[in-house]
């Protein structure tokens, strides 16, 4: 006689368990556009870095599950110290944030006295605490444009975003030499081949891309701005120069349009952010169940990092 085997758990069971845990924990699930499709589909809110920070600051949930990378979850904790902030995989970092370490950044600041320090939100709390103002890719031009023209500006850690802001404003910035491993690997040759294959397509790009690639773009903006543009534009086809997770929302919102991701230098068509993609439905379920891994932050550091984030939220519209 064979013992009867239990049927394997179905994906639907897992979604129901996540739904139940979310209610029991009074949790909200926030997800960045670069998350796997399945995580985007289960999230309460999907957005770019600025929208996610705003949503974290305004939620009345007791638990925030941040499906994104560490600096994003840490920003939520800085804004909401009384809440439990969970990151499904604590190893989900960011090459850009890693490229800017606190001691080296302090030395860079010392070498640029009297500079107003603007840091892209893709950095650690220790870098935020050394900054006058935080920006995201969606408000960088607007915020830097508000700094008095006679004040020199230091911009960190993304040199590509900084260079683009510089061009938009016609204003020189002192740039920290960091970059994103995803956005610096797009192949110009593959982009040109895609343009030949789809001559009617618009090229839309995230400002973290190298300027060589940005020179081909018809539209440049944050992930949310790229999504909004792809919906409002009359164009029916788009070549998308950013992490391909965003294509999920583009295809859902505009099923009649076509969206083409750009391969990397090695010819792969998988420019997925290796950090973002560490999160999974299994880890999401587990972190809701265990209330771990949790973001912890020393209170003095949190307060120093909060001031420039709050300034950003006050100044950006
Ligand atoms: P967004 O500001 O568009 O969310 O970009 C975040 C990011 O990490 C891009 O690589
Ligand atoms: Fe960091 Fe680049 Fe990943 Fe964005 S895509 S989280 S900048 S490594």
CSV table of C-alpha atoms and ligand atoms in Angstrom, one decimal:
chain,number,residue,atom,x,y,z
A,1,UNK,CA,0.0,0.0,0.0
A,2,UNK,CA,1.3,3.4,-0.9
A,3,UNK,CA,0.7,6.3,1.5
A,4,UNK,CA,-1.3,9.0,-0.2
A,5,UNK,CA,0.9,12.0,-1.1
A,6,UNK,CA,-0.2,15.6,-0.4
A,7,UNK,CA,-0.6,17.6,-3.7
A,8,UNK,CA,2.2,20.1,-4.2
A,9,UNK,CA,1.3,23.6,-3.1
A,10,UNK,CA,-0.1,25.7,-5.9
A,11,UNK,CA,0.9,29.3,-6.7
A,12,UNK,CA,-2.7,30.2,-5.8
A,13,UNK,CA,-2.3,28.8,-2.3
A,14,UNK,CA,0.8,30.9,-1.8
A,15,UNK,CA,-1.0,34.1,-2.9
A,16,UNK,CA,-3.8,33.3,-0.5
A,17,UNK,CA,-1.3,32.8,2.3
A,18,UNK,CA,0.5,36.1,1.5
A,19,UNK,CA,-2.9,37.8,1.5
A,20,UNK,CA,-3.8,36.4,4.9
A,21,UNK,CA,-0.5,37.2,6.4
A,22,UNK,CA,-0.7,40.7,5.0
A,23,UNK,CA,-4.0,41.2,6.8
A,24,UNK,CA,-2.9,39.6,10.1
A,25,UNK,CA,0.3,41.7,10.2
A,26,UNK,CA,-1.5,44.9,9.1
A,27,UNK,CA,1.2,45.2,6.5
A,28,UNK,CA,1.5,47.1,3.2
A,29,UNK,CA,3.6,45.6,0.4
A,30,UNK,CA,5.5,48.3,-1.6
A,31,UNK,CA,7.3,47.2,-4.8
A,32,UNK,CA,9.7,48.9,-7.2
A,33,UNK,CA,9.1,48.5,-11.0
A,34,UNK,CA,12.3,46.3,-11.2
A,35,UNK,CA,10.8,43.5,-9.1
A,36,UNK,CA,9.7,40.2,-10.7
A,37,UNK,CA,6.3,40.3,-12.3
A,38,UNK,CA,4.8,38.0,-9.6
A,39,UNK,CA,5.9,40.4,-6.8
A,40,UNK,CA,4.5,43.4,-8.7
A,41,UNK,CA,1.2,41.6,-9.1
A,42,UNK,CA,0.9,41.0,-5.4
A,43,UNK,CA,2.0,44.5,-4.2
A,44,UNK,CA,-0.4,47.1,-2.8
A,45,UNK,CA,1.6,49.8,-4.5
A,46,UNK,CA,4.2,49.9,-7.3
A,47,UNK,CA,6.3,53.0,-8.0
A,48,UNK,CA,9.6,54.7,-8.6
A,49,UNK,CA,11.9,55.6,-5.7
A,50,UNK,CA,10.2,59.0,-5.0
A,51,UNK,CA,6.7,57.6,-5.0
A,52,UNK,CA,7.7,54.7,-2.8
A,53,UNK,CA,9.3,57.0,-0.3
A,54,UNK,CA,6.2,59.2,-0.3
A,55,UNK,CA,3.9,56.1,0.1
A,56,UNK,CA,6.1,54.8,3.0
A,57,UNK,CA,5.9,58.1,4.7
A,58,UNK,CA,2.1,58.3,4.5
A,59,UNK,CA,1.0,54.7,5.2
A,60,UNK,CA,-0.9,53.8,8.3
A,61,UNK,CA,0.1,50.2,8.1
A,62,UNK,CA,2.1,48.8,11.0
A,63,UNK,CA,4.5,46.8,8.8
A,64,UNK,CA,6.1,47.9,5.5
A,65,UNK,CA,7.3,45.1,3.4
A,66,UNK,CA,9.7,46.8,0.9
A,67,UNK,CA,10.1,44.8,-2.3
A,68,UNK,CA,13.1,46.7,-3.6
A,69,UNK,CA,16.7,47.1,-2.5
A,70,UNK,CA,18.3,48.0,0.8
A,71,UNK,CA,18.6,51.8,0.4
A,72,UNK,CA,14.9,52.0,-0.4
A,73,UNK,CA,13.8,50.0,2.6
A,74,UNK,CA,16.3,52.0,4.7
A,75,UNK,CA,14.7,55.2,3.5
A,76,UNK,CA,11.3,53.9,4.6
A,77,UNK,CA,12.7,53.2,8.0
A,78,UNK,CA,14.3,56.7,8.2
A,79,UNK,CA,10.9,58.2,7.5
A,80,UNK,CA,8.9,55.8,9.7
A,81,UNK,CA,11.0,54.8,12.7
A,82,UNK,CA,8.0,53.5,14.6
A,83,UNK,CA,7.1,51.0,11.9
A,84,UNK,CA,8.5,47.5,11.2
A,85,UNK,CA,10.2,47.7,7.8
A,86,UNK,CA,11.0,44.4,6.2
A,87,UNK,CA,13.2,43.6,3.2
A,88,UNK,CA,12.6,40.1,1.8
A,89,UNK,CA,16.3,39.6,1.2
A,90,UNK,CA,18.7,41.6,3.2
A,91,UNK,CA,21.4,41.0,0.6
A,92,UNK,CA,19.5,43.1,-2.0
A,93,UNK,CA,22.0,45.9,-2.2
A,94,UNK,CA,22.9,48.3,-5.0
A,95,UNK,CA,26.2,48.7,-6.9
A,96,UNK,CA,25.7,52.5,-7.0
A,97,UNK,CA,25.2,52.7,-3.2
A,98,UNK,CA,28.2,50.4,-2.7
A,99,UNK,CA,30.4,52.7,-4.9
A,100,UNK,CA,30.2,55.5,-2.3
A,101,UNK,CA,31.6,54.6,1.1
A,102,UNK,CA,31.3,57.0,4.0
A,103,UNK,CA,35.0,57.7,4.7
A,104,UNK,CA,35.9,58.2,1.1
A,105,UNK,CA,32.9,60.4,0.7
A,106,UNK,CA,33.9,62.5,3.7
A,107,UNK,CA,37.3,63.0,2.1
A,108,UNK,CA,35.6,64.0,-1.2
A,109,UNK,CA,33.5,66.6,0.6
A,110,UNK,CA,36.5,67.9,2.4
A,111,UNK,CA,38.2,68.4,-1.0
A,112,UNK,CA,35.2,70.4,-2.2
A,113,UNK,CA,34.7,73.0,0.6
A,114,UNK,CA,31.6,75.2,0.5
A,115,UNK,CA,29.9,72.8,-1.9
A,116,UNK,CA,26.2,72.1,-1.5
A,117,UNK,CA,26.0,68.3,-1.3
A,118,UNK,CA,23.2,66.6,-3.3
A,119,UNK,CA,23.0,62.8,-3.1
A,120,UNK,CA,20.9,60.6,-5.2
A,121,UNK,CA,18.6,58.4,-3.0
A,122,UNK,CA,20.6,55.4,-4.2
A,123,UNK,CA,23.1,55.6,-1.3
A,124,UNK,CA,23.3,54.4,2.3
A,125,UNK,CA,22.0,56.3,5.4
A,126,UNK,CA,25.7,57.2,6.2
A,127,UNK,CA,26.0,59.1,2.9
A,128,UNK,CA,22.5,60.7,3.3
A,129,UNK,CA,23.7,61.9,6.7
A,130,UNK,CA,26.6,63.7,5.0
A,131,UNK,CA,24.3,65.4,2.5
A,132,UNK,CA,22.4,68.7,2.3
A,133,UNK,CA,19.7,67.4,0.0
A,134,UNK,CA,18.5,64.0,-1.4
A,135,UNK,CA,17.1,63.7,-4.9
A,136,UNK,CA,15.7,60.9,-7.0
A,137,UNK,CA,15.9,60.4,-10.8
A,138,UNK,CA,12.4,62.0,-11.1
A,139,UNK,CA,13.2,65.3,-9.3
A,140,UNK,CA,17.0,65.7,-9.6
A,141,UNK,CA,16.8,68.4,-12.3
A,142,UNK,CA,14.0,70.3,-10.5
A,143,UNK,CA,15.8,70.2,-7.1
A,144,UNK,CA,19.3,71.1,-8.3
A,145,UNK,CA,17.8,73.9,-10.4
A,146,UNK,CA,16.6,75.5,-7.1
A,147,UNK,CA,20.1,75.8,-5.7
A,148,UNK,CA,21.5,79.4,-6.0
A,149,UNK,CA,23.6,79.6,-9.2
A,150,UNK,CA,26.6,81.0,-7.3
A,151,UNK,CA,26.8,78.0,-5.0
A,152,UNK,CA,29.0,75.1,-6.2
A,153,UNK,CA,27.3,71.7,-6.1
A,154,UNK,CA,28.7,68.3,-5.4
A,155,UNK,CA,26.6,65.5,-6.8
A,156,UNK,CA,26.9,61.8,-5.7
A,157,UNK,CA,27.0,58.9,-6.3
A,158,UNK,CA,25.8,58.5,-9.9
A,159,UNK,CA,28.0,60.2,-12.5
A,160,UNK,CA,25.6,59.5,-15.4
A,161,UNK,CA,22.5,61.0,-13.6
A,162,UNK,CA,24.8,63.9,-12.5
A,163,UNK,CA,26.0,64.5,-16.1
A,164,UNK,CA,22.5,64.5,-17.4
A,165,UNK,CA,21.4,67.0,-14.7
A,166,UNK,CA,24.4,69.1,-15.7
A,167,UNK,CA,23.3,69.1,-19.3
A,168,UNK,CA,19.7,69.9,-18.5
A,169,UNK,CA,20.6,72.9,-16.4
A,170,UNK,CA,23.7,74.1,-18.2
A,171,UNK,CA,25.5,74.1,-14.8
A,172,UNK,CA,28.7,72.4,-13.8
A,173,UNK,CA,28.5,69.9,-10.9
A,174,UNK,CA,31.4,68.1,-9.1
A,175,UNK,CA,30.5,64.5,-9.8
A,176,UNK,CA,31.3,61.4,-7.6
A,177,UNK,CA,32.4,58.7,-10.1
A,178,UNK,CA,29.8,56.0,-9.4
A,179,UNK,CA,27.6,54.1,-11.8
A,180,UNK,CA,25.0,51.4,-11.9
A,181,UNK,CA,26.1,47.9,-13.1
A,182,UNK,CA,22.8,47.5,-15.0
A,183,UNK,CA,22.6,50.8,-16.8
A,184,UNK,CA,26.2,50.9,-17.8
A,185,UNK,CA,26.1,47.6,-19.6
A,186,UNK,CA,23.6,48.4,-22.4
A,187,UNK,CA,25.1,47.8,-25.8
A,188,UNK,CA,25.0,50.7,-28.2
A,189,UNK,CA,25.4,48.3,-31.1
A,190,UNK,CA,22.4,46.3,-29.9
A,191,UNK,CA,20.4,49.6,-29.6
A,192,UNK,CA,21.3,50.6,-33.1
A,193,UNK,CA,20.2,47.1,-34.4
A,194,UNK,CA,16.9,47.5,-32.6
A,195,UNK,CA,16.4,50.9,-34.1
A,196,UNK,CA,17.0,49.5,-37.6
A,197,UNK,CA,14.5,46.6,-36.9
A,198,UNK,CA,11.9,49.0,-35.4
A,199,UNK,CA,12.5,52.4,-37.1
A,200,UNK,CA,9.1,53.7,-35.9
A,201,UNK,CA,9.9,53.0,-32.2
A,202,UNK,CA,10.7,55.8,-29.7
A,203,UNK,CA,13.9,55.2,-27.6
A,204,UNK,CA,13.1,55.9,-23.9
A,205,UNK,CA,15.9,55.8,-21.3
A,206,UNK,CA,16.6,56.1,-17.6
A,207,UNK,CA,19.1,58.8,-16.8
A,208,UNK,CA,21.4,56.3,-15.1
A,209,UNK,CA,22.5,55.2,-18.7
A,210,UNK,CA,25.8,56.2,-20.1
A,211,UNK,CA,25.7,59.5,-22.2
A,212,UNK,CA,26.6,57.5,-25.3
A,213,UNK,CA,23.2,55.7,-25.0
A,214,UNK,CA,21.3,58.8,-23.7
A,215,UNK,CA,22.3,60.6,-26.9
A,216,UNK,CA,20.0,58.2,-28.8
A,217,UNK,CA,17.0,58.8,-26.5
A,218,UNK,CA,13.8,60.5,-27.5
A,219,UNK,CA,12.7,60.7,-23.9
A,220,UNK,CA,14.6,60.4,-20.6
A,221,UNK,CA,13.1,60.0,-17.2
A,222,UNK,CA,12.6,58.0,-14.0
A,223,UNK,CA,10.9,54.6,-14.2
A,224,UNK,CA,7.5,56.2,-13.5
A,225,UNK,CA,8.1,58.9,-16.1
A,226,UNK,CA,9.1,56.3,-18.7
A,227,UNK,CA,5.9,54.4,-17.9
A,228,UNK,CA,3.7,57.5,-18.1
A,229,UNK,CA,5.4,58.6,-21.3
A,230,UNK,CA,4.9,55.3,-23.0
A,231,UNK,CA,1.2,55.6,-22.3
A,232,UNK,CA,0.7,59.2,-23.4
A,233,UNK,CA,3.0,59.1,-26.5
A,234,UNK,CA,1.4,58.6,-29.9
A,235,UNK,CA,4.2,56.1,-30.7
A,236,UNK,CA,3.1,52.4,-30.8
A,237,UNK,CA,6.6,50.9,-30.2
A,238,UNK,CA,9.3,51.7,-27.7
A,239,UNK,CA,12.9,50.6,-27.2
A,240,UNK,CA,13.4,50.7,-23.5
A,241,UNK,CA,16.8,51.5,-21.9
A,242,UNK,CA,16.3,50.5,-18.3
A,243,UNK,CA,15.9,47.4,-16.2
A,244,UNK,CA,13.2,45.2,-18.0
A,245,UNK,CA,11.0,44.8,-14.9
A,246,UNK,CA,9.3,48.0,-15.9
A,247,UNK,CA,8.0,46.3,-19.1
A,248,UNK,CA,5.5,44.4,-17.1
A,249,UNK,CA,3.5,47.5,-16.2
A,250,UNK,CA,4.0,49.0,-19.7
A,251,UNK,CA,2.6,45.9,-21.4
A,252,UNK,CA,-0.3,45.6,-18.9
A,253,UNK,CA,-1.3,49.3,-19.3
A,254,UNK,CA,-0.8,49.4,-23.1
A,255,UNK,CA,-1.3,45.9,-24.5
A,256,UNK,CA,-1.6,47.2,-28.0
A,257,UNK,CA,1.9,48.7,-28.0
A,258,UNK,CA,5.2,46.9,-28.3
A,259,UNK,CA,8.1,47.3,-25.9
A,260,UNK,CA,11.6,46.1,-26.7
A,261,UNK,CA,14.3,45.7,-24.0
A,262,UNK,CA,17.9,46.4,-25.0
A,263,UNK,CA,20.5,43.6,-24.5
A,264,UNK,CA,23.7,44.1,-22.6
A,265,UNK,CA,27.3,44.3,-23.9
A,266,UNK,CA,27.6,40.5,-23.7
A,267,UNK,CA,24.6,40.1,-25.9
A,268,UNK,CA,22.3,38.8,-23.2
A,269,UNK,CA,18.7,40.0,-23.2
A,270,UNK,CA,18.5,39.9,-19.4
A,271,UNK,CA,19.5,43.2,-18.0
A,272,UNK,CA,17.8,42.4,-14.8
A,273,UNK,CA,19.2,44.0,-11.6
A,274,UNK,CA,20.8,41.1,-9.7
A,275,UNK,CA,20.1,42.8,-6.4
A,276,UNK,CA,16.4,43.6,-7.1
A,277,UNK,CA,15.8,40.1,-8.3
A,278,UNK,CA,17.0,38.5,-5.1
A,279,UNK,CA,13.5,39.1,-3.7
A,280,UNK,CA,11.0,36.3,-4.5
A,281,UNK,CA,7.4,35.3,-3.5
A,282,UNK,CA,8.9,32.7,-1.1
A,283,UNK,CA,11.0,35.3,0.7
A,284,UNK,CA,8.1,37.7,0.7
A,285,UNK,CA,5.9,35.1,2.4
A,286,UNK,CA,8.6,34.1,4.8
A,287,UNK,CA,9.3,37.7,5.9
A,288,UNK,CA,5.6,38.4,6.5
A,289,UNK,CA,5.5,35.2,8.6
A,290,UNK,CA,8.7,35.8,10.6
A,291,UNK,CA,8.6,39.6,10.6
A,292,UNK,CA,12.3,39.4,9.5
A,293,UNK,CA,14.7,40.4,8.1
A,294,UNK,CA,14.0,43.8,9.5
A,295,UNK,CA,15.8,47.1,8.8
A,296,UNK,CA,17.4,48.5,11.9
A,297,UNK,CA,19.0,51.9,12.2
A,298,UNK,CA,20.9,53.7,15.0
A,299,UNK,CA,18.7,56.7,16.0
A,300,UNK,CA,21.4,59.4,15.7
A,301,UNK,CA,22.2,58.3,12.2
A,302,UNK,CA,18.5,58.1,11.3
A,303,UNK,CA,17.9,61.7,12.4
A,304,UNK,CA,20.9,63.0,10.4
A,305,UNK,CA,19.8,61.1,7.3
A,306,UNK,CA,16.2,62.3,7.7
A,307,UNK,CA,16.9,66.0,7.4
A,308,UNK,CA,18.0,65.9,3.7
A,309,UNK,CA,15.2,63.5,2.8
A,310,UNK,CA,12.7,65.7,4.4
A,311,UNK,CA,14.1,68.7,2.5
A,312,UNK,CA,13.6,66.7,-0.7
A,313,UNK,CA,10.0,65.9,0.1
A,314,UNK,CA,9.3,69.5,1.0
A,315,UNK,CA,10.9,70.9,-2.1
A,316,UNK,CA,9.8,68.5,-4.8
A,317,UNK,CA,6.4,68.8,-6.4
B,1,LIG,P1,13.8,55.3,-10.1
B,1,LIG,O1,14.1,56.7,-9.5
B,1,LIG,O2,13.3,55.4,-11.5
B,1,LIG,O3,12.9,54.5,-9.2
B,1,LIG,O4,15.2,54.5,-10.2
B,1,LIG,C1,15.7,53.8,-9.2
B,1,LIG,C2,16.8,52.9,-9.6
B,1,LIG,O5,17.4,52.2,-8.8
B,1,LIG,C3,17.2,52.9,-11.0
B,1,LIG,O6,18.2,52.0,-11.2
B,2,LIG,FE1,21.2,49.9,-8.0
B,2,LIG,FE2,21.3,49.8,-10.6
B,2,LIG,FE3,20.0,47.9,-9.3
B,2,LIG,FE4,19.0,50.4,-9.5
B,2,LIG,S1,19.3,49.0,-11.2
B,2,LIG,S2,19.1,49.2,-7.6
B,2,LIG,S3,20.9,51.6,-9.4
B,2,LIG,S4,22.2,48.3,-9.1
